[in-house]
Tab-separated table of C-alpha atoms in Angstrom:
chain	number	residue	atom	x	y	z
T	1	MET	CA	-0.103	0.091	-0.114
T	2	GLY	CA	1.121	3.618	-0.755
T	3	ARG	CA	0.948	6.911	0.862
T	4	PRO	CA	-2.662	8.362	1.705
T	5	ILE	CA	-3.573	11.767	-0.046
T	6	VAL	CA	-4.212	14.390	2.459
T	7	ALA	CA	-6.632	17.401	1.338
T	8	ILE	CA	-5.136	20.800	2.942
T	9	THR	CA	-7.619	23.500	2.766
T	10	MET	CA	-6.252	27.085	2.553
T	11	GLY	CA	-8.641	28.413	5.350
T	12	ASP	CA	-9.342	32.373	5.421
T	13	ALA	CA	-7.282	33.869	2.329
T	14	ALA	CA	-6.291	37.197	4.458
T	15	GLY	CA	-4.986	35.112	7.303
T	16	ILE	CA	-1.788	33.044	7.696
T	17	GLY	CA	-3.203	29.617	6.248
T	18	PRO	CA	-1.671	30.340	2.693
T	19	GLU	CA	1.910	31.085	4.420
T	20	ILE	CA	2.138	28.130	6.626
T	21	ILE	CA	0.705	25.661	4.064
T	22	VAL	CA	3.629	26.763	1.488
T	23	LYS	CA	5.977	26.254	4.461
T	24	ALA	CA	4.869	23.268	5.652
T	25	LEU	CA	5.017	21.717	2.135
T	26	ALA	CA	8.760	22.328	2.127
T	27	ASP	CA	9.361	19.432	4.576
T	28	SER	CA	10.860	16.544	2.567
T	29	GLU	CA	10.286	14.274	5.595
T	30	LEU	CA	6.487	14.546	5.558
T	31	ARG	CA	5.865	14.827	1.890
T	32	SER	CA	7.730	11.155	2.065
T	33	LYS	CA	4.653	9.709	3.802
T	34	ALA	CA	1.911	11.250	2.418
T	35	ARG	CA	0.447	12.792	-0.658
T	36	MET	CA	-0.671	16.584	-0.029
T	37	LEU	CA	-3.245	18.304	-2.142
T	38	VAL	CA	-3.711	21.820	-1.279
T	39	ILE	CA	-7.521	23.111	-1.922
T	40	GLY	CA	-7.571	26.637	-2.081
T	41	ASP	CA	-7.208	29.596	-4.386
T	42	LEU	CA	-4.247	29.322	-6.806
T	43	ARG	CA	-3.386	33.324	-6.989
T	44	ARG	CA	-3.489	33.437	-3.305
T	45	MET	CA	-1.270	30.401	-2.787
T	46	GLN	CA	1.422	32.130	-5.506
T	47	LEU	CA	1.388	35.204	-3.510
T	48	ALA	CA	2.027	33.291	-0.326
T	49	ALA	CA	4.767	31.345	-1.883
T	50	ASP	CA	5.981	34.544	-3.089
T	51	ILE	CA	6.089	36.014	0.369
T	52	VAL	CA	7.897	33.408	1.981
T	53	SER	CA	10.334	33.026	-1.137
T	54	SER	CA	9.565	29.478	-1.323
T	55	PRO	CA	11.749	27.261	-3.806
T	56	LEU	CA	8.654	25.029	-4.524
T	57	THR	CA	6.637	25.246	-7.811
T	58	LEU	CA	2.571	25.586	-7.542
T	59	ARG	CA	0.752	23.646	-10.277
T	60	LYS	CA	-2.758	23.739	-10.913
T	61	VAL	CA	-5.139	21.037	-11.273
T	62	THR	CA	-8.719	20.558	-11.278
T	63	GLU	CA	-9.493	17.235	-9.820
T	64	PRO	CA	-7.014	14.984	-7.391
T	65	SER	CA	-6.500	12.126	-10.441
T	66	GLU	CA	-4.533	15.209	-12.159
T	67	ALA	CA	-2.396	15.647	-9.337
T	68	LEU	CA	1.652	14.573	-9.737
T	69	PHE	CA	2.785	14.885	-5.891
T	70	GLN	CA	6.098	15.301	-7.330
T	71	GLU	CA	8.982	16.648	-5.425
T	72	GLY	CA	9.587	20.404	-5.476
T	73	THR	CA	5.841	21.184	-6.653
T	74	ILE	CA	2.731	21.878	-4.573
T	75	ASP	CA	-0.511	20.532	-6.244
T	76	VAL	CA	-3.376	23.033	-6.051
T	77	LEU	CA	-6.681	22.302	-6.760
T	78	ASP	CA	-7.611	25.708	-7.883
T	79	ILE	CA	-11.238	26.997	-6.621
T	80	ASP	CA	-10.795	30.627	-8.062
T	81	CYS	CA	-13.014	32.927	-5.514
T	82	ILE	CA	-10.641	35.449	-3.770
T	83	PRO	CA	-10.285	39.032	-5.308
T	84	GLU	CA	-6.618	39.848	-6.668
T	85	ASP	CA	-6.587	42.825	-4.563
T	86	LEU	CA	-7.707	41.129	-1.025
T	87	ALA	CA	-5.412	42.809	1.678
T	88	TRP	CA	-3.737	40.652	4.261
T	89	GLY	CA	-5.152	40.438	7.867
T	90	GLU	CA	-8.539	42.535	7.220
T	91	LEU	CA	-12.020	40.642	7.651
T	92	SER	CA	-13.665	39.881	4.698
T	93	ALA	CA	-16.796	38.099	3.604
T	94	ALA	CA	-15.111	37.255	0.307
T	95	ALA	CA	-12.759	35.279	2.223
T	96	GLY	CA	-15.047	33.868	4.336
T	97	HIS	CA	-17.104	32.444	1.610
T	98	GLY	CA	-13.813	31.455	-0.094
T	99	SER	CA	-12.903	29.352	3.263
T	100	TYR	CA	-16.331	27.698	3.312
T	101	LEU	CA	-15.979	26.588	-0.208
T	102	PHE	CA	-12.349	24.915	-0.042
T	103	ILE	CA	-13.980	22.869	3.151
T	104	GLU	CA	-17.090	22.085	1.145
T	105	LYS	CA	-14.806	20.391	-1.692
T	106	ALA	CA	-12.609	18.810	0.854
T	107	VAL	CA	-15.516	17.041	2.468
T	108	GLN	CA	-16.835	16.063	-0.974
T	109	LEU	CA	-13.437	14.785	-2.171
T	110	ALA	CA	-13.298	12.618	1.052
T	111	MET	CA	-16.758	11.549	1.125
T	112	ASP	CA	-16.347	10.202	-2.461
T	113	ARG	CA	-12.756	8.402	-1.035
T	114	GLN	CA	-10.573	10.622	-3.810
T	115	VAL	CA	-8.805	11.768	-0.458
T	116	ASP	CA	-8.167	10.025	2.493
T	117	ALA	CA	-7.857	12.679	5.013
T	118	ILE	CA	-8.566	16.396	5.193
T	119	CYS	CA	-6.067	18.957	7.459
T	120	THR	CA	-8.035	22.214	7.489
T	121	GLY	CA	-5.865	25.823	7.496
T	122	PRO	CA	-7.757	28.433	10.220
T	123	LEU	CA	-10.790	30.278	9.290
T	124	ASN	CA	-12.046	33.238	10.659
T	125	LYS	CA	-15.453	32.986	12.384
T	126	ALA	CA	-16.679	36.402	11.918
T	127	ALA	CA	-15.952	36.168	7.881
T	128	LEU	CA	-17.487	32.974	7.579
T	129	HIS	CA	-20.876	34.492	9.253
T	130	ALA	CA	-20.350	37.590	7.278
T	131	ALA	CA	-20.554	35.347	4.098
T	132	GLY	CA	-23.802	33.906	5.471
T	133	HIS	CA	-22.548	30.489	6.719
T	134	LYS	CA	-23.573	30.927	10.399
T	135	PHE	CA	-21.344	28.099	12.183
T	136	PRO	CA	-19.562	28.427	15.438
T	137	GLY	CA	-16.477	26.989	13.609
T	138	HIS	CA	-15.170	23.943	11.341
T	139	THR	CA	-16.169	21.449	13.759
T	140	GLU	CA	-20.276	22.446	13.240
T	141	LEU	CA	-19.373	22.788	9.595
T	142	LEU	CA	-18.001	19.867	9.055
T	143	ALA	CA	-20.681	17.778	10.735
T	144	GLU	CA	-23.325	19.586	8.833
T	145	LEU	CA	-21.213	18.808	5.331
T	146	THR	CA	-21.122	15.100	6.534
T	147	GLY	CA	-24.575	14.462	8.046
T	148	THR	CA	-23.178	13.849	10.905
T	149	GLU	CA	-25.390	14.319	14.158
T	150	GLU	CA	-22.921	14.143	16.871
T	151	VAL	CA	-18.975	15.002	16.806
T	152	SER	CA	-16.513	15.755	19.411
T	153	MET	CA	-13.614	17.981	19.474
T	154	MET	CA	-10.142	16.614	20.401
T	155	LEU	CA	-7.329	18.859	20.892
T	156	THR	CA	-3.732	17.239	21.194
T	157	ALA	CA	-0.217	18.771	22.837
T	158	PRO	CA	2.895	17.332	23.674
T	159	LYS	CA	1.794	14.745	26.783
T	160	MET	CA	-2.014	15.184	26.671
T	161	ARG	CA	-4.865	14.837	24.790
T	162	VAL	CA	-8.244	16.337	25.405
T	163	ILE	CA	-11.660	15.587	24.163
T	164	HIS	CA	-14.547	17.788	24.916
T	165	VAL	CA	-18.243	16.984	26.023
T	166	THR	CA	-19.588	20.390	24.889
T	167	THR	CA	-17.658	22.814	23.038
T	168	HIS	CA	-18.801	26.308	21.347
T	169	ILE	CA	-22.065	27.088	23.890
T	170	GLY	CA	-22.167	28.942	27.252
T	171	LEU	CA	-21.164	27.966	30.316
T	172	ILE	CA	-24.917	27.458	31.939
T	173	ASP	CA	-25.970	25.760	28.740
T	174	ALA	CA	-23.029	23.358	28.874
T	175	ILE	CA	-24.009	22.372	32.413
T	176	ALA	CA	-27.724	21.818	31.125
T	177	LYS	CA	-26.582	19.772	28.091
T	178	ILE	CA	-24.283	17.202	30.270
T	179	ASN	CA	-25.974	13.895	30.794
T	180	GLY	CA	-24.505	10.427	31.243
T	181	ASP	CA	-25.210	9.240	27.556
T	182	LEU	CA	-23.314	12.205	26.282
T	183	VAL	CA	-20.431	11.682	28.658
T	184	TYR	CA	-20.316	7.748	27.720
T	185	ARG	CA	-20.629	8.999	23.856
T	186	THR	CA	-17.675	11.143	24.403
T	187	ILE	CA	-15.443	8.462	26.367
T	188	LYS	CA	-16.397	6.077	23.280
T	189	ARG	CA	-15.465	8.040	20.594
T	190	GLY	CA	-11.946	9.133	22.007
T	191	TYR	CA	-11.482	5.568	22.933
T	192	GLU	CA	-11.833	4.144	19.235
T	193	LEU	CA	-9.894	7.086	17.661
T	194	LEU	CA	-6.893	5.922	20.304
T	195	ARG	CA	-7.244	2.495	19.518
T	196	THR	CA	-7.103	3.472	15.648
T	197	SER	CA	-4.111	5.273	16.532
T	198	GLY	CA	-2.140	2.171	18.162
T	199	ILE	CA	-3.071	2.400	21.907
T	200	GLU	CA	-4.688	-0.658	22.889
T	201	ASN	CA	-6.341	-0.083	26.136
T	202	PRO	CA	-6.197	3.720	26.766
T	203	ARG	CA	-6.494	4.982	29.983
T	204	ILE	CA	-9.229	7.598	30.027
T	205	ALA	CA	-9.856	10.108	32.862
T	206	VAL	CA	-13.097	11.936	33.003
T	207	CYS	CA	-13.121	15.886	34.713
T	208	ALA	CA	-15.859	17.008	37.224
T	209	ILE	CA	-17.857	20.062	36.411
T	210	ASN	CA	-17.335	21.326	40.084
T	211	PRO	CA	-14.383	22.176	42.182
T	212	HIS	CA	-12.794	19.150	44.173
T	213	ALA	CA	-15.405	16.729	42.021
T	214	GLY	CA	-18.341	18.244	44.435
T	215	GLU	CA	-16.758	17.585	47.632
T	216	ASN	CA	-19.727	14.953	48.312
T	217	GLY	CA	-22.310	17.534	47.742
T	218	LEU	CA	-20.088	20.596	49.002
T	219	PHE	CA	-20.036	22.579	45.936
T	220	GLY	CA	-22.445	22.411	43.044
T	221	TYR	CA	-26.147	20.468	43.206
T	222	GLY	CA	-24.948	16.350	42.512
T	223	GLU	CA	-24.101	17.234	38.887
T	224	GLU	CA	-21.405	14.611	39.157
T	225	ALA	CA	-23.193	11.618	40.778
T	226	GLU	CA	-26.241	12.558	38.056
T	227	LYS	CA	-24.516	13.964	34.768
T	228	ILE	CA	-21.056	12.303	34.564
T	229	GLN	CA	-21.104	9.146	36.784
T	230	PRO	CA	-23.543	7.157	34.845
T	231	GLY	CA	-21.489	7.848	31.577
T	232	ILE	CA	-18.202	6.626	32.989
T	233	GLU	CA	-20.269	3.586	34.734
T	234	LYS	CA	-21.590	2.557	31.256
T	235	ALA	CA	-18.168	3.071	29.479
T	236	GLN	CA	-16.370	0.948	32.226
T	237	ALA	CA	-19.129	-2.077	31.612
T	238	GLU	CA	-17.792	-2.344	28.239
T	239	GLY	CA	-14.062	-2.789	29.534
T	240	ILE	CA	-12.984	0.791	28.892
T	241	ASN	CA	-10.348	1.929	31.350
T	242	ALA	CA	-12.130	4.933	32.344
T	243	PHE	CA	-11.525	6.933	35.640
T	244	GLY	CA	-13.675	9.507	37.433
T	245	PRO	CA	-15.015	11.854	37.781
T	246	LEU	CA	-12.004	13.590	38.873
T	247	PRO	CA	-11.222	17.218	39.923
T	248	ALA	CA	-9.881	19.104	36.678
T	249	ASP	CA	-7.126	20.746	38.578
T	250	THR	CA	-5.460	17.501	40.015
T	251	LEU	CA	-6.467	15.205	36.742
T	252	PHE	CA	-4.689	17.675	34.439
T	253	PHE	CA	-1.620	17.573	36.604
T	254	LEU	CA	-1.589	13.619	36.329
T	255	ALA	CA	-2.241	13.925	32.596
T	256	GLY	CA	0.485	16.129	31.888
T	257	ARG	CA	2.717	13.702	33.963
T	258	GLY	CA	1.490	10.643	31.625
T	259	ASP	CA	-0.645	8.929	34.066
T	260	PHE	CA	-3.553	8.893	31.170
T	261	ASP	CA	-3.732	8.557	27.980
T	262	LEU	CA	-7.025	11.081	27.448
T	263	VAL	CA	-8.939	13.421	29.199
T	264	VAL	CA	-12.312	14.029	28.922
T	265	ALA	CA	-13.062	17.895	29.560
T	266	GLN	CA	-16.880	18.675	30.287
T	267	TYR	CA	-16.864	22.147	28.845
T	268	HIS	CA	-14.628	24.732	26.228
T	269	ASP	CA	-12.558	26.344	28.570
T	270	GLN	CA	-12.051	23.659	30.967
T	271	GLY	CA	-10.247	21.668	28.167
T	272	HIS	CA	-8.644	24.302	26.139
T	273	GLY	CA	-7.231	26.347	28.909
T	274	PRO	CA	-4.474	23.548	29.849
T	275	VAL	CA	-3.684	22.422	26.150
T	276	LYS	CA	-3.038	25.844	25.207
T	277	VAL	CA	-0.871	26.482	28.053
T	278	LEU	CA	1.174	23.731	26.559
T	279	GLY	CA	2.055	25.472	23.286
T	280	LEU	CA	-0.048	26.632	20.434
T	281	GLU	CA	2.971	25.706	18.287
T	282	ASN	CA	2.280	22.220	18.604
T	283	GLY	CA	-1.246	22.160	19.308
T	284	VAL	CA	-3.689	19.975	17.074
T	285	ASN	CA	-7.534	19.627	16.771
T	286	ILE	CA	-8.926	16.464	15.580
T	287	THR	CA	-12.401	16.008	14.928
T	288	VAL	CA	-13.703	12.701	16.210
T	289	GLY	CA	-16.761	11.027	15.232
T	290	LEU	CA	-16.745	12.119	11.538
T	291	PRO	CA	-16.963	9.479	8.574
T	292	VAL	CA	-13.702	11.260	7.243
T	293	VAL	CA	-10.266	12.197	9.004
T	294	ARG	CA	-10.043	15.481	9.961
T	295	THR	CA	-7.146	17.548	11.656
T	296	SER	CA	-6.475	21.315	12.156
T	297	VAL	CA	-4.195	23.628	13.370
T	298	ASP	CA	-5.252	25.160	17.000
T	299	HIS	CA	-4.768	28.683	16.213
T	300	GLY	CA	-6.545	31.236	14.591
T	301	THR	CA	-5.969	33.333	11.364
T	302	ALA	CA	-3.500	35.773	13.123
T	303	PHE	CA	-4.463	38.389	11.099
T	304	ASP	CA	-2.063	40.767	12.791
T	305	ILE	CA	0.992	38.814	11.554
T	306	ALA	CA	-0.573	37.664	8.106
T	307	GLY	CA	1.175	38.554	4.688
T	308	LYS	CA	4.656	38.988	6.800
T	309	ASN	CA	6.620	36.071	6.739
T	310	ILE	CA	6.498	35.411	10.390
T	311	ALA	CA	3.836	32.777	11.048
T	312	ASP	CA	5.239	29.459	12.609
T	313	HIS	CA	3.989	26.299	10.656
T	314	GLU	CA	4.818	23.931	13.334
T	315	SER	CA	0.996	23.258	14.517
T	316	LEU	CA	0.298	22.656	10.769
T	317	LEU	CA	3.261	20.096	10.619
T	318	GLU	CA	2.084	18.458	13.701
T	319	ALA	CA	-1.785	18.402	12.175
T	320	LEU	CA	-0.540	17.038	8.945
T	321	ARG	CA	1.341	14.172	10.782
T	322	GLN	CA	-1.444	13.240	12.593
T	323	ALA	CA	-3.768	13.213	9.507
T	324	VAL	CA	-1.046	10.826	7.859
T	325	ASP	CA	-1.253	8.679	11.410
T	326	LEU	CA	-4.985	8.408	11.067
T	327	ALA	CA	-5.603	8.018	7.182
T	328	PRO	CA	-5.987	4.564	5.112
T	329	ALA	CA	-2.977	3.913	3.161
T	330	ARG	CA	-3.927	3.744	-0.218
T	331	GLU	CA	-2.451	2.294	-3.783
T	332	GLU	CA	-0.104	4.220	-5.220
T	333	ALA	CA	0.406	4.138	-9.429
T	334	LEU	CA	4.324	2.986	-10.476
């Protein structure tokens, strides 16, 4: 079997996505493990290549079968939708619509099995909304495009993986939404992904909602026993090595030193904060539960530095490595 094909979406054209893609695709070790196909606007990608003084040549294709995946070149499936005079670092509905079109095309190709994984460049939620695409972010957009009822967001960093029971909703709404079945499904999705990536019996620790895990009723209104414990017990009954609910402050310390393979966070900031403290440059976002493999950088469009050749591409490199690790291999033409 040969190298998988990974579709890389350009993200918001006014942000750092085009730059970091060009930089990342100069990595020969990465290119030796997978075939990379950029889905974006060719003119914008060429502008980014000029800005970073890339030695690579961009090559236009209209479908994956036309890509050659040759050393020294970047195959770009051109979706011509970005104005030539689009400014770097400025909110633009045109850029927001473009980021939607790139994702839409990548999902279509992945669902048709023409590519084996998707790795997404950063989009800007305000630009996406300005273009009429009312999604909180990539995760919800991908769920909609793939017809998936429920997915989970997993963030990874050196020494830590965190999957979220809830994400882009307010804290009060998150607590109301959490229940044993949702906690169980989140644990199960994380368990299955880690098994796919080669961890035979992952150790999964589940965060409490309240300080000190409620301290036997001293804090909160019994959420741990009512909303979390039943999900853990259901997972344990299936042989999943799940622990908790545990106080989040202690749990993240233990996870950081290697006691657990995965942390289940109950809400957005509970999980995001510890991961981002470990370093945005190495963070990766994985959407768990989709019918396709999808990874992403764990940072935004960085409008303040876009177009200046100072953006760090390490998070994208790590996201691409993880996409390759999760993607199935496919036959390669001789």
